[in-house]
Short mmCIF file of C-alpha atoms and ligand atoms in Angstrom, two decimals:
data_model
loop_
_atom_site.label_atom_id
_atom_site.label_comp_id
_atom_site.label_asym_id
_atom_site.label_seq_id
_atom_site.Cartn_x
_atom_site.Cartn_y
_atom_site.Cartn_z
CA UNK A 525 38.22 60.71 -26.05
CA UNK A 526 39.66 59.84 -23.03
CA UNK A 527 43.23 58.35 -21.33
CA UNK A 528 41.97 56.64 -18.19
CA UNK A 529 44.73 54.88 -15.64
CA UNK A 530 44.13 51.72 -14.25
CA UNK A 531 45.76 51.21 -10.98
CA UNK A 532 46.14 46.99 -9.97
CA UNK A 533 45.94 46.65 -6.41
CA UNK A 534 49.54 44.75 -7.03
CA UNK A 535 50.76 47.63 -8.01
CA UNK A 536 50.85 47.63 -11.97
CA UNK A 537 49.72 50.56 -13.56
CA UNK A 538 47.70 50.19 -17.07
CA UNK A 539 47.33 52.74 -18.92
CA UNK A 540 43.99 52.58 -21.72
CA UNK A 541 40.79 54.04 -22.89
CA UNK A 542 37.06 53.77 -22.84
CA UNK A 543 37.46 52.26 -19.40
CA UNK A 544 33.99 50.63 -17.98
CA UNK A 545 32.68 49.05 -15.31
CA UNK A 546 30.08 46.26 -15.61
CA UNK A 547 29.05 42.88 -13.69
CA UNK A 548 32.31 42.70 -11.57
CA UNK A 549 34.25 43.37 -14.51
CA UNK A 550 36.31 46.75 -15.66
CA UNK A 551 37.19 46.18 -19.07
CA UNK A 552 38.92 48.65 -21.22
CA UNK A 553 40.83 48.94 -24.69
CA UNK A 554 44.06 47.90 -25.87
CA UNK A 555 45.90 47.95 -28.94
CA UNK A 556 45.09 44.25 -28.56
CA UNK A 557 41.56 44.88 -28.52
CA UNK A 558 38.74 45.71 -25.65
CA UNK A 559 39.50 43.24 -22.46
CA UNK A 560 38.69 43.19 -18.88
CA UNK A 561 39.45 41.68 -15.66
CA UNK A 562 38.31 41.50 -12.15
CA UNK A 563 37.10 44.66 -10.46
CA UNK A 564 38.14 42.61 -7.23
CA UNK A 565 42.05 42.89 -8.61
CA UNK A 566 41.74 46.48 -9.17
CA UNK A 567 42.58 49.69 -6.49
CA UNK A 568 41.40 52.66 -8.89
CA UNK A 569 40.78 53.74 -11.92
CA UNK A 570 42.11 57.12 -12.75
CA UNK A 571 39.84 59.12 -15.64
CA UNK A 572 41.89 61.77 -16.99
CA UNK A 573 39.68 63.74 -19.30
CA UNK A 574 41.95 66.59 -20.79
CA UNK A 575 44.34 64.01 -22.25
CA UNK A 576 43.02 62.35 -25.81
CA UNK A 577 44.50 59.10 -26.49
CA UNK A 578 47.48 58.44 -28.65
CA UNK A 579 46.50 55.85 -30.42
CA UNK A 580 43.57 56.77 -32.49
CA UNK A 581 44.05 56.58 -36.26
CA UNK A 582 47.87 57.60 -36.90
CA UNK A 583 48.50 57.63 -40.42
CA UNK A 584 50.63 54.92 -40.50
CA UNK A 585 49.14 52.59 -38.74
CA UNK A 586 45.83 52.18 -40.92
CA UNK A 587 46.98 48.74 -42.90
CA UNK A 588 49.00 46.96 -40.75
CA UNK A 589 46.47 47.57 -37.74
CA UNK A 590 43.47 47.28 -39.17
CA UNK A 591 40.93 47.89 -36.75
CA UNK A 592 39.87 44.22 -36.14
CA UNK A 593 38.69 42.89 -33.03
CA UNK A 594 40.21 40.07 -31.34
CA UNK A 595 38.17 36.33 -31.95
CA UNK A 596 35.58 36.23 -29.20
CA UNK A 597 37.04 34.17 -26.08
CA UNK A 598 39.91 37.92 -25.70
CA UNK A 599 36.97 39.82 -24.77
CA UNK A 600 35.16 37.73 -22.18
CA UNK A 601 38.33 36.53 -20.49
CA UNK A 602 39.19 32.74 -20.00
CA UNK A 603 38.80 31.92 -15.96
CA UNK A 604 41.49 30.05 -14.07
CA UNK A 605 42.81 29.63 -10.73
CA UNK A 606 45.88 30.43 -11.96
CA UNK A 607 45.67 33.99 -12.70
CA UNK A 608 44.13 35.67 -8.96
CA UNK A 609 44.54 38.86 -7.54
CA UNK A 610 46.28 40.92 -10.47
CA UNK A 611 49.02 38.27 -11.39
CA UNK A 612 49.93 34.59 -12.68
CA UNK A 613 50.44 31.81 -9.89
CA UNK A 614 53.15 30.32 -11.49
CA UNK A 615 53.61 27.58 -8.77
CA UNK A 616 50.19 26.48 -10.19
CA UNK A 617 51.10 26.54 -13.83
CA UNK A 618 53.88 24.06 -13.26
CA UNK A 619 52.15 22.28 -11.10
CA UNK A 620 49.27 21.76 -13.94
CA UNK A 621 52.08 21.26 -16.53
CA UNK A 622 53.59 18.57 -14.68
CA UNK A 623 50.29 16.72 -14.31
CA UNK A 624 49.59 17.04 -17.62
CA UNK A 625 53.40 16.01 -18.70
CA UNK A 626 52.81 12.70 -16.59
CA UNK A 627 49.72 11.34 -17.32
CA UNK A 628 47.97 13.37 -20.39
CA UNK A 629 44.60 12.94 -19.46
CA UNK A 630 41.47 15.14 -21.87
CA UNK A 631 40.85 16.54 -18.20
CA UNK A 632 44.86 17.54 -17.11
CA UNK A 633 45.21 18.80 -20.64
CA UNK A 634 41.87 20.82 -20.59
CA UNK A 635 43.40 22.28 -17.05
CA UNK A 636 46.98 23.02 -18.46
CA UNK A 637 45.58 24.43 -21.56
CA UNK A 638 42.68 27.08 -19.50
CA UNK A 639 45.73 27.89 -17.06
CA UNK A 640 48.01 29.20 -20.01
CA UNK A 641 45.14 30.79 -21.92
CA UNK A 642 44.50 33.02 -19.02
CA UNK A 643 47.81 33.26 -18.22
CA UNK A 644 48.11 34.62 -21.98
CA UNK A 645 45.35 36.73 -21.69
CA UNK A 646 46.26 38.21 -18.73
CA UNK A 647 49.41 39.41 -19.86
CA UNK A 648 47.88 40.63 -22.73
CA UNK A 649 45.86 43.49 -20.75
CA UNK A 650 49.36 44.53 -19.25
CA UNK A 651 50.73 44.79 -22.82
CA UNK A 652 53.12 41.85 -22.25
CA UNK A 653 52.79 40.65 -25.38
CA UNK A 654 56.18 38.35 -25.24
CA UNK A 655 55.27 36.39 -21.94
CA UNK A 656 51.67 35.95 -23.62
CA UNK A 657 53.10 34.31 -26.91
CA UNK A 658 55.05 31.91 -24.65
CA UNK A 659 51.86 30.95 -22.06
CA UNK A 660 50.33 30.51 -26.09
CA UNK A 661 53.07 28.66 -26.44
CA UNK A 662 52.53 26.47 -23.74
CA UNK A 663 49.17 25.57 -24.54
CA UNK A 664 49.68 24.60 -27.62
CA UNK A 665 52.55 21.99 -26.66
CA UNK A 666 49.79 20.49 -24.86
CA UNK A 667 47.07 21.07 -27.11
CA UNK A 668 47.89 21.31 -30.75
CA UNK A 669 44.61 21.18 -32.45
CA UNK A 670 43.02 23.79 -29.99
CA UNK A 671 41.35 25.60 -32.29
CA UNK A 672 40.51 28.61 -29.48
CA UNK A 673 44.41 29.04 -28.99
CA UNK A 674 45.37 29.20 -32.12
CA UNK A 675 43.11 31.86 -32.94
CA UNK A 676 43.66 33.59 -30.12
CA UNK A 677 47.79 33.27 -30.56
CA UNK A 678 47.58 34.18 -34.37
CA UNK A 679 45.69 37.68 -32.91
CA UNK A 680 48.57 38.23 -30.90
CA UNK A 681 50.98 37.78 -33.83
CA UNK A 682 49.11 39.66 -36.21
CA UNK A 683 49.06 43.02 -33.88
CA UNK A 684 52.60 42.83 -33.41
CA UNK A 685 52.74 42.53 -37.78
CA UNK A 686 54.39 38.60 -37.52
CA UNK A 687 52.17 38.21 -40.14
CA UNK A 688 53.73 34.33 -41.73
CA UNK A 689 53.37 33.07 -38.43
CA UNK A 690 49.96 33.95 -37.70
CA UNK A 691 49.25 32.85 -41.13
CA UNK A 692 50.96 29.38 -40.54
CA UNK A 693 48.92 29.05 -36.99
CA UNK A 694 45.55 30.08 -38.59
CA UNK A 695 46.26 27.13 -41.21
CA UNK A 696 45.88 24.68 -38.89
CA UNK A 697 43.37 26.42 -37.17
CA UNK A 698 41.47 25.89 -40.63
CA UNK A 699 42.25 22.52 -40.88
CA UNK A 700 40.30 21.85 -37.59
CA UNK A 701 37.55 24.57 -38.07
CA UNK A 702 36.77 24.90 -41.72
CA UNK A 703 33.96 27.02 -41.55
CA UNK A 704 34.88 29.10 -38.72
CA UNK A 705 34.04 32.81 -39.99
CA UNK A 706 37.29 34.41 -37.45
CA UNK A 707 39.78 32.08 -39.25
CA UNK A 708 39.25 33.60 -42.25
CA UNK A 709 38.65 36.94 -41.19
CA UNK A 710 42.04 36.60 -39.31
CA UNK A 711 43.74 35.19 -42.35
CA UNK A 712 42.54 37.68 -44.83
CA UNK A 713 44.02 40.32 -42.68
CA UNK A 714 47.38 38.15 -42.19
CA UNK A 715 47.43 38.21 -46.08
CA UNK A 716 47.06 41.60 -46.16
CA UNK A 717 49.76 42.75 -44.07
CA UNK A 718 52.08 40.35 -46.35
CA UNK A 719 50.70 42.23 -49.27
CA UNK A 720 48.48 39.75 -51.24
CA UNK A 721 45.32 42.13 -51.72
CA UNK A 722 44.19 39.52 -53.77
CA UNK A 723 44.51 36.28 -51.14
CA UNK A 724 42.90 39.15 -48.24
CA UNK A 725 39.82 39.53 -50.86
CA UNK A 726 38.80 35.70 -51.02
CA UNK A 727 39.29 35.31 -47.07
CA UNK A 728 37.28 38.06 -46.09
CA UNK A 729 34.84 37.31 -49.08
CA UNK A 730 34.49 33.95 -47.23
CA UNK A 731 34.24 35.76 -43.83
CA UNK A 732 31.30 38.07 -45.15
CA UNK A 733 29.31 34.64 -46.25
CA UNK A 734 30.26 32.83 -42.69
CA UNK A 735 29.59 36.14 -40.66
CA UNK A 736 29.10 39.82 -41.82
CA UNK A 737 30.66 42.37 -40.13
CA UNK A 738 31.46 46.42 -40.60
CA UNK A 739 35.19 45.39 -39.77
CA UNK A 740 35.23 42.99 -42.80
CA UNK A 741 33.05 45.08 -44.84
CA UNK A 742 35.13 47.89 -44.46
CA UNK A 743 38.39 45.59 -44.68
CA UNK A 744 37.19 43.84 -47.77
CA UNK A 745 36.50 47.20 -49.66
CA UNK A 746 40.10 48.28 -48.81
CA UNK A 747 41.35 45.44 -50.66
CA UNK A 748 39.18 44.89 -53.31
CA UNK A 749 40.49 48.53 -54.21
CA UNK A 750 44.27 47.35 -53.76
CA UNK A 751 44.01 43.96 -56.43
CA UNK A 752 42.14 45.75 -58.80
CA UNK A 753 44.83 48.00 -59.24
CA UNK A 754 47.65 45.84 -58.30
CA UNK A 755 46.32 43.27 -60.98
CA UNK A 756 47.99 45.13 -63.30
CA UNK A 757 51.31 45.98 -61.67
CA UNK A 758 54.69 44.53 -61.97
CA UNK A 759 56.82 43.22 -59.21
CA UNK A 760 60.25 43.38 -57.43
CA UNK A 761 61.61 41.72 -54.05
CA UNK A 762 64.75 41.96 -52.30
CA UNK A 763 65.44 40.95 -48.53
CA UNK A 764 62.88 43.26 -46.86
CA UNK A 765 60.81 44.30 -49.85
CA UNK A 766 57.83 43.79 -51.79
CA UNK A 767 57.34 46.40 -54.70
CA UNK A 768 54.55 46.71 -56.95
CA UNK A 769 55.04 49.55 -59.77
CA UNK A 770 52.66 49.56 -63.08
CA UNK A 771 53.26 50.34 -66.37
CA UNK A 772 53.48 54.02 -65.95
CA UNK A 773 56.68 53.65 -64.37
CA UNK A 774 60.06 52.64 -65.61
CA UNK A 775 61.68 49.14 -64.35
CA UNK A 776 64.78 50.72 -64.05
CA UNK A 777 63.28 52.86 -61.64
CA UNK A 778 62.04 50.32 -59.90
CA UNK A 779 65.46 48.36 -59.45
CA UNK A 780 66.71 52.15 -58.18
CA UNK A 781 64.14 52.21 -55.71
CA UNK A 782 64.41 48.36 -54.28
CA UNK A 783 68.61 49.54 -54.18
CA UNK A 784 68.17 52.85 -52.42
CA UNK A 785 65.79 51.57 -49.51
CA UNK A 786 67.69 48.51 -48.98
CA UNK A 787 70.28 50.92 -48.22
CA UNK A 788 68.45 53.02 -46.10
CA UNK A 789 66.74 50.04 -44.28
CA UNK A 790 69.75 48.77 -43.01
CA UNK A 791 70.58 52.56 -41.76
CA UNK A 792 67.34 52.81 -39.74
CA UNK A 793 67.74 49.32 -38.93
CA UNK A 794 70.60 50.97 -36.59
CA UNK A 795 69.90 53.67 -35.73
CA UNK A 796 66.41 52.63 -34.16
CA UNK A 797 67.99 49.40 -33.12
CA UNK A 798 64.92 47.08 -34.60
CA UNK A 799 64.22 44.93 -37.42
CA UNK A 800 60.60 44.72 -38.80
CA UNK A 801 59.54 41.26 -38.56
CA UNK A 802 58.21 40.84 -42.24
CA UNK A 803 59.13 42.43 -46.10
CA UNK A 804 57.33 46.03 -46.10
CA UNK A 805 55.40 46.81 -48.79
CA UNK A 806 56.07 49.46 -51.44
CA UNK A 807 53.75 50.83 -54.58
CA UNK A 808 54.95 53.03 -56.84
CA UNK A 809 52.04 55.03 -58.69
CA UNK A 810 51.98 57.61 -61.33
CA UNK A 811 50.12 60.41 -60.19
CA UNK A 812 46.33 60.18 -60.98
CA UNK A 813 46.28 56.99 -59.86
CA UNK A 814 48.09 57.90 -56.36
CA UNK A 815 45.33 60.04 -55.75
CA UNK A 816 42.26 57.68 -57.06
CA UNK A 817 43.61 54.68 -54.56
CA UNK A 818 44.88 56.67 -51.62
CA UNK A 819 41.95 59.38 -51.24
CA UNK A 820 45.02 61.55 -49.77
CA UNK A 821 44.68 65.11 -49.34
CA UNK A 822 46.53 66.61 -52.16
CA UNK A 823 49.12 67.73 -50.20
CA UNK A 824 50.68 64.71 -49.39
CA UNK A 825 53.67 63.64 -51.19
CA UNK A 826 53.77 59.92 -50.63
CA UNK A 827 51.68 58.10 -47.78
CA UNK A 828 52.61 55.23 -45.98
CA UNK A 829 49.07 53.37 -44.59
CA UNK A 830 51.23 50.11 -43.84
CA UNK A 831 52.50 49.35 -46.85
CA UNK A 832 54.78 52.82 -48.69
CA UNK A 833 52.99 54.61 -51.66
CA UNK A 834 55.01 56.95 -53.83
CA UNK A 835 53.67 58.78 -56.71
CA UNK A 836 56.40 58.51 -59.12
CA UNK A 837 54.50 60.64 -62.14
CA UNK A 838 57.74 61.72 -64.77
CA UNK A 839 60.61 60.03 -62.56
CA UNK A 840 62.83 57.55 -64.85
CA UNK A 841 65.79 57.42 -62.33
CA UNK A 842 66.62 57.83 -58.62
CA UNK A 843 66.68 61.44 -57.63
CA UNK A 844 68.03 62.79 -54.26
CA UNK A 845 64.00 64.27 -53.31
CA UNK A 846 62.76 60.31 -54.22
CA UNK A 847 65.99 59.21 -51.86
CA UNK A 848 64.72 61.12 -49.02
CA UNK A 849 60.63 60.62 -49.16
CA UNK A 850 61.43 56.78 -49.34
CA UNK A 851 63.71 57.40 -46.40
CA UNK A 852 60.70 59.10 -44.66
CA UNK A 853 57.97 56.83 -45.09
CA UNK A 854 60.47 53.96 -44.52
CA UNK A 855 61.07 55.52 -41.19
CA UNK A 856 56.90 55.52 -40.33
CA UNK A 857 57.17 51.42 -41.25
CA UNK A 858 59.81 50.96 -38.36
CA UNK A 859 58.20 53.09 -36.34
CA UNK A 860 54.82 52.19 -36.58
CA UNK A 861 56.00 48.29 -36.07
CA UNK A 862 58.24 48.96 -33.29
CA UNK A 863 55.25 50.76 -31.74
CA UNK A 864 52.48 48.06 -32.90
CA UNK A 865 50.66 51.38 -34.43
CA UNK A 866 51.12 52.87 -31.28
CA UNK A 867 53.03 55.74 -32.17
CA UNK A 868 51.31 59.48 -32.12
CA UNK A 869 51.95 61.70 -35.01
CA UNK A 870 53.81 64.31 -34.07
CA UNK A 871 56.33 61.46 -33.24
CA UNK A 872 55.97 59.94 -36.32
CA UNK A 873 56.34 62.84 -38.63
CA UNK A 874 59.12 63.66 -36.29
CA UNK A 875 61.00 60.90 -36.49
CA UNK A 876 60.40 60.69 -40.21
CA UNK A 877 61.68 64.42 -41.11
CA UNK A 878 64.81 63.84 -39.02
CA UNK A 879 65.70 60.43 -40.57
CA UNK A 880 65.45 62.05 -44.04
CA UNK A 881 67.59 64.38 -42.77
CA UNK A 882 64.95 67.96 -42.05
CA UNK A 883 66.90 70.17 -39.68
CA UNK A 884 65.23 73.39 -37.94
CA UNK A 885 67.54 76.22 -39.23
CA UNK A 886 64.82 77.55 -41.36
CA UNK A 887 61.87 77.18 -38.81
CA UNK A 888 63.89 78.26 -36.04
CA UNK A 889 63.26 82.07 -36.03
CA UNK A 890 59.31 81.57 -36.08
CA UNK A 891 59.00 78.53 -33.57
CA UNK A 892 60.90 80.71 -31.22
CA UNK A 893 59.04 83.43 -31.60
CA UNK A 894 55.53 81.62 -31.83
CA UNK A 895 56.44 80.07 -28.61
CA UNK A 896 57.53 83.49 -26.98
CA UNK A 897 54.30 84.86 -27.91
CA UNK A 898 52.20 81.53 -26.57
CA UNK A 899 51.05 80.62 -29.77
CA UNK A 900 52.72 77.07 -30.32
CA UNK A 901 50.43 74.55 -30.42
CA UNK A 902 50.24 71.67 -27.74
CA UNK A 903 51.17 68.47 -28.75
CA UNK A 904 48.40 66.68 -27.62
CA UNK A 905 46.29 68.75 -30.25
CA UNK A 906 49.39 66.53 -32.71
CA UNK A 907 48.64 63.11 -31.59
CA UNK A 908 45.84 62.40 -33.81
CA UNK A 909 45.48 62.19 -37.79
CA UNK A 910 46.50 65.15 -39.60
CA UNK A 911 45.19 64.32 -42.79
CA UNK A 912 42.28 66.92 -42.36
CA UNK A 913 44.42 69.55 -41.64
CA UNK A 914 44.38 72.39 -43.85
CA UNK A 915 47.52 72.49 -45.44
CA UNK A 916 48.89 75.82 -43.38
CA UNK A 917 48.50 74.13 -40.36
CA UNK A 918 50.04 70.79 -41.52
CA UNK A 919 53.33 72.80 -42.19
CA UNK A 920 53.27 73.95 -38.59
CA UNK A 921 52.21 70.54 -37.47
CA UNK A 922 55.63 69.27 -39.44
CA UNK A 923 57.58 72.35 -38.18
CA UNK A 924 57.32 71.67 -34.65
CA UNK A 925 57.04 67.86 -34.44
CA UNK A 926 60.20 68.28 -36.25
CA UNK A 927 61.99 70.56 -33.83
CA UNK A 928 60.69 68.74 -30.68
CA UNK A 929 62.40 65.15 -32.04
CA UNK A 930 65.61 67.04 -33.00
CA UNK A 931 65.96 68.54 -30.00
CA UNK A 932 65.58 65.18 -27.96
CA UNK A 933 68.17 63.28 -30.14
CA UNK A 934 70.47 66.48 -29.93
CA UNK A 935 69.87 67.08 -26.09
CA UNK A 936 68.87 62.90 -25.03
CA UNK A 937 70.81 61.18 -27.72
CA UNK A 938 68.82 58.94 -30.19
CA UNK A 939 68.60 56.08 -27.56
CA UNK A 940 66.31 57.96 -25.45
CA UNK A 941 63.85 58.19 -28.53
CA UNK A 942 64.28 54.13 -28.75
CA UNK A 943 63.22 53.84 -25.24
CA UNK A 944 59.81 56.02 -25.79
CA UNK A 945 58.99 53.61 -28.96
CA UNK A 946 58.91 50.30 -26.38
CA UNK A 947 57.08 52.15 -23.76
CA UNK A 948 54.70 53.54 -26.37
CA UNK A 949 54.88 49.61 -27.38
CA UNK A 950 53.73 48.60 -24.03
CA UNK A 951 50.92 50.76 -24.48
CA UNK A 952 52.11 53.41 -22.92
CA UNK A 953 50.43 57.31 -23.69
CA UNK A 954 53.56 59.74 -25.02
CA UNK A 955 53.40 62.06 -22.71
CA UNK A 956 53.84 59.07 -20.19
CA UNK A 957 56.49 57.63 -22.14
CA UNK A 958 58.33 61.31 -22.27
CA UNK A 959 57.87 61.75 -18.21
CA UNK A 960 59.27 58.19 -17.54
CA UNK A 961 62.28 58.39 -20.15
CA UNK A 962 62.83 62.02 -20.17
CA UNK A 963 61.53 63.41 -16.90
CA UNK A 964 59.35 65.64 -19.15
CA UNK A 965 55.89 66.43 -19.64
CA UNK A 966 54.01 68.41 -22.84
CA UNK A 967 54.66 71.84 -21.64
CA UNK A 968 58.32 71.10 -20.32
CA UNK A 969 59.44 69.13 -24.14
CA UNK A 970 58.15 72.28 -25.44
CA UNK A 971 60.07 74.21 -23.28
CA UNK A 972 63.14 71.92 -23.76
CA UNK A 973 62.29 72.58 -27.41
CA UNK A 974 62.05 76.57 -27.66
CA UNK A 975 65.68 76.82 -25.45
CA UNK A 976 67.28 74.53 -28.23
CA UNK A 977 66.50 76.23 -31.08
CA UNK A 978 67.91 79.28 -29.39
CA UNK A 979 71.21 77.71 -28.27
CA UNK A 980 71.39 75.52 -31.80
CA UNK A 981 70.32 78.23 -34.32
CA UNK A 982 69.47 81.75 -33.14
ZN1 LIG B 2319 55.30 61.42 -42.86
#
C-alpha cells in the first residue's frame, strides 16, 4: 500500500491512499471513507510508493472504527455552487441562508440545504471534521427531516466515536426512513461502540434483510460473538465506564478495577489533554474464555479492540501488574479516539508502555548497539498490526516503539506528542506529523532515539 499527496491548486495539501483518477474526478480514502472531488481543483497528485499507510488495521482501532463505509451520497459528492475551485464560497452560503431565513420556500430550502451538504462534504476530504458537523449543522436547522443529512451527519459522529449523538440523529432518521437498510446499519454500529452487542445484533440483523453486505456480515458476526458471551456477564458503571465481568471473576474485583481506572482516566485525561467523548468499554475474562472471544495471539496480555479486555484468570483483588495493563490499554482508548483510529502502532504501544510507566534502562544497552550495527528496524515496518508477529520480534517491536516515545517526551516534552495525535487526527501520515511537529523524519527520530539512550542510560 501506498501514501499518495494530494496537492489543491489553493494550496491545501491532503494527504491519503488508493488515490484514482476517473471521469473528472480524483477520489481517494479517508478515515471518513473513499471521497473525491474535482480533478479541475487539483495541481498534483504526489504517489509516494516506499511509504505504507498508517492507518491500516492498528490494533486498537478494530471496534470503534469498524470498517464501514459512509451511506452512499459521501462517495459521489453532493454538487453546489458553493464549494468551487478547492474551497467554500461563504459569501454564497449566507447569501442562500438568508433567502431561505426570509421566505422558506421547498426550493430556497432545497438550495440552503445542497450548499451546506457540500460544504460538509468538502471539509470532510480535508479532514475538517468540526467545520463539517457545523455546515451539518446548518442544514439541518433548515431541514430537519432530511433524511440524507442525517445519515450523512451521524457518519461523521460515529468516526469521531460520538456515538449517543449519532444514535439520537439516526433515530429520527428512522422515523422518516423506516426501512432504509444504512440507518440501521449505522445504528447497529452506533450501538456497538456504546457497548450493547446485543442492540448492534438486531440492527445489523435488520440491515442484512434490507441489504446484505460483507461489512455487515462481518460486523454482525463480531457481535453475535460479543452477546453470546456477554449474556451471561455481570455489570458495573461509573462516570466513564462500562464493565462487563462473568462469573469467573470476583465482584470485588470488579469494584477494584472500575476504582483504579477511574483513577488513572483522570491522569491520562491530563496528561494527553483530551476527554473521550463516550464511557469506554471494559471486559474482564477468565482465561480460556479471553482467548476463545479475542482470537489473540497467545502472547498478548490484555487487548484493547475498542472496548479493554483483560484476562483476569486467579485475580481476587487489585494487583500493581493489573494497575498497570489497565493503565496501558486505557492509554490505546485515548489514543485511538484522539486519533479517530488514526494512530500507527509503534505510537500506540509507545504511548501505552510509557503511560504505564516502561522506561528503557533495561533495553538500552541492545537498542544502542542494534542501532550501531544498522540492525534497528524502521518504523514504517511498525505502523501496521503486530499481532502476527512472532513473539521475538514483538518484544523488539515494544522495545523500540518504547524508546522512540520516551525519548520525545524526555527531549520534546509530552505536548509535542499531543500535537502529533491532532495532526495524525487530521489525517495526517506519522512521519508527516513528526517532520511538521518535530522537524524529524524516520531515520532522524531514530537517530534522536539511539543519542538518548546514550546520554539517559549508558
Ligand atoms: Zn498495547
Amino acid at each position: 500500500m501506498s501514501a499518495d499527496t494530494i496537492y489543491l491548486k489553493n494550496g491545501r495539501k491532503i494527504t491519503a491512499s488508493h488515490v484514482t483518477q476517473e471521469n473528472g474526478q480524483v477520489s481517494y480514502e479517508t478515515s471518513a471513507g473513499r471521497l473525491s472531488f474535482p480533478v479541475s481543483i487539483v495541481d498534483r497528485v504526489v504517489h509516494d510508493d516506499s511509504s505504507p499507510i498508517s492507518t491500516a488495521g492498528t490494533v486498537a482501532d478494530r471496534a470503534a472504527n469498524l470498517p464501514i463505509a459512509p451511506p452512499d451520497a459521501l462517495s459521489s459528492p453532493t454538487k453546489s455552487a458553493a464549494v468551487r475551485d478547492g474551497s467554500i464560497d461563504k459569501n454564497l452560503l449566507s447569501e442562500l441562508e438568508s433567502e431561505a431565513s426570509a421566505n422558506p420556500s421547498p426550493t430556497a430550502v432545497a438550495r440552503v440545504v445542497a450548499a451546506e451538504r457540500a460544504a460538509a462534504q468538502f471539509e470532510i476530504s480535508v479532514g475538517d471534521f468540526e467545520r463539517a458537523v457545523d455546515h451539518y449543522n446548518v442544514g439541518l436547522r433548515y431541514d430537519p427531516n432530511n433524511a440524507g443529512l442525517l445519515m450523512e451527519a451521524a457518519y461523521l459522529h460515529l468516526r469521531r466515536s460520538e456515538y449517543t449523538t449519532a444514535l439520537d440523529l439516526l433515530q429520527h432518521a428512522r422515523s422518516i426512513e423506516p426501512d432504509s437498510a444504512d440507518v440501521a446499519k449505522l445504528s447497529g454500529w452506533a450501538y456497538y461502540g456504546l457497548n450493547r452487542a446485543a442492540d448492534a445484533v438486531t440492527q445489523w440483523k435488520r440491515a442484512m434483510e434490507l441489504k446484505p453486505d460483507e461489512e455487515i456480515k462481518h460486523a454482525l458476526e463480531k457481535a453475535e460473538r460479543d452477546a453470546r458471551e456477554e449474556a451471561e456477564y455481570h455489570e458495573g458503571e461509573t462516570a466513564h465506564f462500562r464493565l462487563k465481568y462473568n462469573g469467573g471473576a470476583a465482584p470485588e474485583l470488579a469494584a477494584a478495577v472500575l476504582k483504579t481506572l477511574e483513577a488513572e482516566f483522570e491522569e491520562i485525561s491530563t496528561t494527553l489533554n483530551y476527554v473521550p467523548p463516550e464511557p469506554i468499554g471494559v471486559i474482564l475474562y477468565t482465561n480460556q474464555t479471553f482467548m476463545d472471544i479475542t482470537r489473540a495471539p497467545s502472547w498478548s496480555g490484555a487487548l484493547n479492540d475498542g472496548r479493554i479486555r483483560v484476562p483476569v484468570e486467579g485475580l481476587s483483588s487489585m494487583t500493581g501488574e493489573l494497575a498497570r495493563v489497565l493503565k496501558h490499554e486505557l492509554t490505546h482508548s485515548f489514543v485511538s479516539q484522539k486519533t479517530a483510529g488514526h494512530c500507527p502502532v509503534w505510537l500506540q504501544e509507545g504511548l501505552a508502555q510509557y503511560m504505564e510507566g516502561k522506561r528503557s534502562r533495561a533495553n538500552a544497552g541492545a537498542l544502542a548497539s542494534a542501532y550501531e550495527r544498522h540492525m534497528e528496524v524502521s518504523l514504517l515496518s511498525y505502523e501496521t498490526s503486530w499481532l502476527t508477529l512472532p513473539k521475538e520480534a514483538a518484544s523488539v517491536a515494544y522495545a523500540w516503539s518504547l524508546a522512540v516515545v520516551e525519548s520525545i517526551v524526555t527531549v520534546n516534552g509530552i505536548d509535542d506528542l499531543g500535537r502529533i495525535l491532532e495532526r495524525l487526527a487530521a489525517g495526517s501520515t506519522a512521519e508527516d506529523a513528526s517532520r511538521a511537529v518535530l522537524r524529524e523524519d524516520y531515520p532522524g527520530l531514530m537517530l534522536s532515539t539511539a543519542q538518548f539512550l546514550h546520554k539517559a542510560y549508558l
